Coordinates of C-alpha atoms in Angstrom, one line a residue:
X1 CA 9.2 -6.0 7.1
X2 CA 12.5 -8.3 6.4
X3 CA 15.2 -5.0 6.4
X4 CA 14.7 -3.0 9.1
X5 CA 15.3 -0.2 7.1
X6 CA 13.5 2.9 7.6
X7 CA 9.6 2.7 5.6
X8 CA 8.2 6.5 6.0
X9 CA 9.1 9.9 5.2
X10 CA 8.2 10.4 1.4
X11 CA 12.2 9.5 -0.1
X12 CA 11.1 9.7 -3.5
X13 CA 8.2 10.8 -5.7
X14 CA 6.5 9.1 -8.4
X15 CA 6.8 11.1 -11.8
X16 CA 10.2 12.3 -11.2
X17 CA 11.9 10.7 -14.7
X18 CA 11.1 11.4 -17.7
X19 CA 7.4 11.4 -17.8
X20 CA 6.8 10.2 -21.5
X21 CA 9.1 7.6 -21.6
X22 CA 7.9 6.1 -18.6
X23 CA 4.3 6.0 -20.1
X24 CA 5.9 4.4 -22.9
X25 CA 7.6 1.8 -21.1
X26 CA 4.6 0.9 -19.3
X27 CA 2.1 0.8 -22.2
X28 CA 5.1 -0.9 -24.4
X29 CA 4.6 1.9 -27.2
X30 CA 8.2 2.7 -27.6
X31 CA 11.3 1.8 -29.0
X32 CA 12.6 -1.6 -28.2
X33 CA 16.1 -1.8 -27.1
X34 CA 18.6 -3.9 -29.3
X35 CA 19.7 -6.9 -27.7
X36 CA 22.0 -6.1 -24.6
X37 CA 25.4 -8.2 -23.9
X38 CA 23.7 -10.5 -21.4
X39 CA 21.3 -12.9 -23.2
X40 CA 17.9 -13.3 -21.8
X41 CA 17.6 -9.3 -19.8
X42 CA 14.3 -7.6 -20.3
X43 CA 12.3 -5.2 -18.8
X44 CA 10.3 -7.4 -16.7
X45 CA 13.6 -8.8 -15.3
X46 CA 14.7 -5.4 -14.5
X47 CA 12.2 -4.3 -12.5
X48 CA 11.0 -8.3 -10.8
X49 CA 15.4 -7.7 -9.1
X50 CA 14.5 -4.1 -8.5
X51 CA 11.3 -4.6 -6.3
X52 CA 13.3 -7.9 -5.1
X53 CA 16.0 -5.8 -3.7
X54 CA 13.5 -3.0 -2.2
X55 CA 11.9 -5.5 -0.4
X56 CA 15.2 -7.2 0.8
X57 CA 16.9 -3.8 1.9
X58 CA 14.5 -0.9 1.5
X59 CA 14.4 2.1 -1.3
X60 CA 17.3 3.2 -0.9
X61 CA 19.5 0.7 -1.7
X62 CA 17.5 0.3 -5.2
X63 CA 20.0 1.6 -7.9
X64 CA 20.7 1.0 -11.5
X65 CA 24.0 -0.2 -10.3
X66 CA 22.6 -2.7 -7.8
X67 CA 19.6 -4.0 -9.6
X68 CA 22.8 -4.3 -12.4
X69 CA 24.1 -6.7 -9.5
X70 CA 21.4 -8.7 -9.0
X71 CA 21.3 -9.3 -12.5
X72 CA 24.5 -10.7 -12.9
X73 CA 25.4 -7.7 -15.7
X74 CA 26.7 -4.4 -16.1
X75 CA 24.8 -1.3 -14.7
X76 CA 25.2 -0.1 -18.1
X77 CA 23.2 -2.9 -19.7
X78 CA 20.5 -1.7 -17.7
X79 CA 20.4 1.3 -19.5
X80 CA 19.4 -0.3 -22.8
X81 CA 16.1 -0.7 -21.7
X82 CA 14.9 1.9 -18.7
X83 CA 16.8 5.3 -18.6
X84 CA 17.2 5.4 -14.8
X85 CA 16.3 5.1 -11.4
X86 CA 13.2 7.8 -11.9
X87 CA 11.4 5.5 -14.3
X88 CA 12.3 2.6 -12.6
X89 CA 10.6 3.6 -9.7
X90 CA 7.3 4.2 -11.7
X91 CA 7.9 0.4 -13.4
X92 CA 8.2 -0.7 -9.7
X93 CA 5.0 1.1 -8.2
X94 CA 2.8 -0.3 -11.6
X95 CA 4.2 -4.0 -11.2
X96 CA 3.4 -4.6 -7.6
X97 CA 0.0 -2.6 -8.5
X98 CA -1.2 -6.1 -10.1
X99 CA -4.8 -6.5 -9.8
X100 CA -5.9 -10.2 -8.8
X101 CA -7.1 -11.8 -11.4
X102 CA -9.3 -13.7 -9.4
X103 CA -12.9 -11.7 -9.6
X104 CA -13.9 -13.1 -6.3
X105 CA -11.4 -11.7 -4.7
X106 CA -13.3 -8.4 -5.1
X107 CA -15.9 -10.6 -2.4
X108 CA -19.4 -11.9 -3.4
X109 CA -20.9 -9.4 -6.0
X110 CA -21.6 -6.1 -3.8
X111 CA -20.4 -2.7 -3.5
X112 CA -19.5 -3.0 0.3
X113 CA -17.8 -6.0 -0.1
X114 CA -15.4 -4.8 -3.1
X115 CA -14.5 -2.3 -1.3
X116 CA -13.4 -4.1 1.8
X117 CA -11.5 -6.5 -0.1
X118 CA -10.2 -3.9 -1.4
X119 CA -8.8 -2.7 2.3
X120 CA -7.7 -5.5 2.9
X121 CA -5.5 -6.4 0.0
X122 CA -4.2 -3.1 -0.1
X123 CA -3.1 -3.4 3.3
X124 CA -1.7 -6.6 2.4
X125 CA 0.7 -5.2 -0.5
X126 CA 1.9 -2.6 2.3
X127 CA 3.0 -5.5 4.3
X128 CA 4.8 -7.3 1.5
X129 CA 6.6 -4.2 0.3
X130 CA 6.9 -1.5 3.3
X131 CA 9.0 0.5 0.9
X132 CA 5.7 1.7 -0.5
X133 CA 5.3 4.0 2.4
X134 CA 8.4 5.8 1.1
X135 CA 7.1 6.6 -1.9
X136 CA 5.1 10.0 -2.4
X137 CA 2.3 9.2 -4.7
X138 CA 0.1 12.3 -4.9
X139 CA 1.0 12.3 -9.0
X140 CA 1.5 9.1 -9.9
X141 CA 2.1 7.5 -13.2
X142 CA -1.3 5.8 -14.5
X143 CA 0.2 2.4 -15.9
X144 CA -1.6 -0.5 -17.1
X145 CA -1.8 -2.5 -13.5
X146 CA -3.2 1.3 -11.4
X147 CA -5.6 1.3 -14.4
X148 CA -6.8 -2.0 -14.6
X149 CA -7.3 -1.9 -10.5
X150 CA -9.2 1.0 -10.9
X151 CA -11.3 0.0 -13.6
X152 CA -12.2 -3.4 -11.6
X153 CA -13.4 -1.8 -8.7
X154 CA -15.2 1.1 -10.3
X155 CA -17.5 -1.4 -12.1
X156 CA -18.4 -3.0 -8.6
X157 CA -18.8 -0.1 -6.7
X158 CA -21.0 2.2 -9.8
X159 CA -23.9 1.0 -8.2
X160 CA -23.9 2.5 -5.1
X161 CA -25.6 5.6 -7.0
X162 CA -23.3 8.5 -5.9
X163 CA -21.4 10.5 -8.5
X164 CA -18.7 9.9 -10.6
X165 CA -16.6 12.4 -7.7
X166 CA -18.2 10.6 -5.2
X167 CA -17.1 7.1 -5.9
X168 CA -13.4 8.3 -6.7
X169 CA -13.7 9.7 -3.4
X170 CA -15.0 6.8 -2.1
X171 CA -11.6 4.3 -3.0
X172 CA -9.3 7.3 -1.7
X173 CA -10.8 7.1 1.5
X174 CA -9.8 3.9 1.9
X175 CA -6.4 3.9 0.6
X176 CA -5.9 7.1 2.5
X177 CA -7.4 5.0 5.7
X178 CA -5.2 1.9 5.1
X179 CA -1.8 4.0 4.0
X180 CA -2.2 5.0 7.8
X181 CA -2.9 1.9 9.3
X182 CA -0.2 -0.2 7.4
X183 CA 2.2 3.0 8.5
X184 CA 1.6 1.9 11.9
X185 CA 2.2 -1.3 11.5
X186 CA 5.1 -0.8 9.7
X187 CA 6.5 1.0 12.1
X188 CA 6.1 -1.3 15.0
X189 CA 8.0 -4.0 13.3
X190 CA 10.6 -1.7 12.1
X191 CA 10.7 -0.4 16.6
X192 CA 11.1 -4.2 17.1
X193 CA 13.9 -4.8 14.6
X194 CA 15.9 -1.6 15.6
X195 CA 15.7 -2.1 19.6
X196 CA 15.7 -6.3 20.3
X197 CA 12.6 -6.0 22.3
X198 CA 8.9 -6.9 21.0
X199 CA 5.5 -4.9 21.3
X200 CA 4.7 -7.3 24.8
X201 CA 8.4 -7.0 26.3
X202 CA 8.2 -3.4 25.8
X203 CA 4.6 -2.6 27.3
X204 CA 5.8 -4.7 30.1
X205 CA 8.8 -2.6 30.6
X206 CA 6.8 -0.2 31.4
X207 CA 3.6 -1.7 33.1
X208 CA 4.8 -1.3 36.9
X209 CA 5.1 2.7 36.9
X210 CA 1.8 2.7 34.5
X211 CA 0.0 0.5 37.3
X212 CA 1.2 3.1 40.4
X213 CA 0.0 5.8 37.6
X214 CA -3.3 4.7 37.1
X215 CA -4.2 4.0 40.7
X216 CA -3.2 7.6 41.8
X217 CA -6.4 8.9 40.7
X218 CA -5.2 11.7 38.0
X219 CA -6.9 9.5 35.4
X220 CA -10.4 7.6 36.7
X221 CA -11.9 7.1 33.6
X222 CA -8.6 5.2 31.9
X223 CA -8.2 3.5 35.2
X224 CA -11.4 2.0 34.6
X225 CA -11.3 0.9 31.0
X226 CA -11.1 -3.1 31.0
X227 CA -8.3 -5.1 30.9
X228 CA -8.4 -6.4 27.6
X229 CA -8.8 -2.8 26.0
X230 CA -5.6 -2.6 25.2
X231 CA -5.2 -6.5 24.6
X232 CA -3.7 -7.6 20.7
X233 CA -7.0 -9.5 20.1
X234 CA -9.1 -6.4 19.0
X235 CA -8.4 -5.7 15.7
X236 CA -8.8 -1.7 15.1
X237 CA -8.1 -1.6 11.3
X238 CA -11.1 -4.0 10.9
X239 CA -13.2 -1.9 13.3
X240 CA -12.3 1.2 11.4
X241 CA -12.8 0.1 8.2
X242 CA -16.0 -1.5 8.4
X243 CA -16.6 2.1 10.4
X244 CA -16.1 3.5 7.2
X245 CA -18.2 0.9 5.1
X246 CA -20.9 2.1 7.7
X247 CA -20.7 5.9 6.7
X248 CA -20.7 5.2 2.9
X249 CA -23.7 2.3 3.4
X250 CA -26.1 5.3 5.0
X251 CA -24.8 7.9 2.5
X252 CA -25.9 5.1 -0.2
X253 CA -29.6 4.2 1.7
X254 CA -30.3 7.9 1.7
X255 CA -29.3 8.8 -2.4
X256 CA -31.7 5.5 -3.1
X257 CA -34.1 7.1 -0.9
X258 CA -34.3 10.4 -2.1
X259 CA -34.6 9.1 -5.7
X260 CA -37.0 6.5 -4.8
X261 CA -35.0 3.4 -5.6
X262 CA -34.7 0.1 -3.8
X263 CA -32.2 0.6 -0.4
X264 CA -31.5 -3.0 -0.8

């Protein structure tokens, strides 16, 4: 996170413009705007300055006026092409939505592994642009880039044999698994920013009255946990995801089971 600016609490909502001219916009099925008074501003270059400066300086220093900025024009030029800060916002979440077009970046062919690359970049985009975790997305906007991501993983993950609820279920977990993790990640680096002291300086701070603590008695079993159970070099989103690759992988054996298919 590169602002320091605060990366939770649901600031907007996705779907809050005018919902058909957003779908428009997305799926390029509407009017075209005449050319504006600076030559060579388009869409794309719109919302590339407005993720730019959400990244730079969090959500809410995105407006028309200051992507206008960034631009080197007039807010109102802006206006010849997206109607405001509501669409915008839907244009934003769609753009840095990309799918890779890389297939192997889905991982080597299999259900399991498409959906733990799918973890893992999603976790990814949360660190690049924290000011997704501001963002409520319960109704989103279904542009060409959520589409097409969707569309790539569903055709890995249909053969895992569960039903069509099942594996839309399946991908929610996830995302619903990393939005938490990347939170907490977020967060920490956002503590770091806003106090001057980082993760090790502050446990340190307080290891002295945790060591008197701990040898009191009042907690024998956490007074016995190794030393390297809190250490930085187990990584617990890994652990928990593959947890979660685990569940799905015996759900999966005992469908193929049950209908007397190959496990494999």
């Amino acid at each position: 996170m590169t602002s320091g600016k605060r990366a939770g609490g649901g600031t907007e909502t996705s779907g809050s413009g005018d919902i058909a001219r957003t779908l428009e916009l997305l799926w390029d099925t509407g009017r075209r705007p005449s050319r504006g008074p600076k030559p060579g501003l388009t869409l794309d270059r719109i919302v590339e300055a407005a993720v730019r400066v959400a990244d730079a300086e969090g959500l809410e220093a995105v407006s028309m006026r200051r992507v206008a900025a960034d631009l080197g024009t007039g807010a109102m030029s802006l206006y010849r092409y997206v109607p405001g800060k509501g669409e915008l916002l839907d244009l934003m979440l769609d753009r840095v939505q990309r799918p890779s077009e890389d297939p192997s970046d889905l991982g080597d062919g299999g259900w399991r592994s498409a959906l733990q690359a799918m973890g893992r970049a999603t976790l990814e985009l949360y660190r690049r642009h924290p000011w997704l975790l501001q963002v409520n997305q319960s109704r989103p906007i279904l542009g060409p880039s959520a589409l097409d991501g969707m569309e790539k993983v569903l055709t890995r993950i249909k053969p895992m044999g569960l039903t069509d609820p099942e594996l839309v279920s399946a991908i929610v977990m996830i995302d619903s698994y990393v939005v938490g993790a990347a939170r907490s990640r977020v967060y920490e680096e956002e503590a770091e920013l806003r106090t001057g002291l980082t993760n090790t300086e502050f446990w340190e701070a307080q290891a002295p009255t945790l060591e008197k603590v701990m040898t009191s008695g009042r907690y024998p079993v956490m007074a016995c946990l190794s030393e390297d159970t809190w250490g930085p070099d187990f990584d617990h989103f890994e652990f928990g995801l593959q947890r979660i690759l685990d569940g799905l992988e015996v759900l999966v054996t005992r469908r193929r089971t049950a209908d007397g298919t190959d496990a494999g």
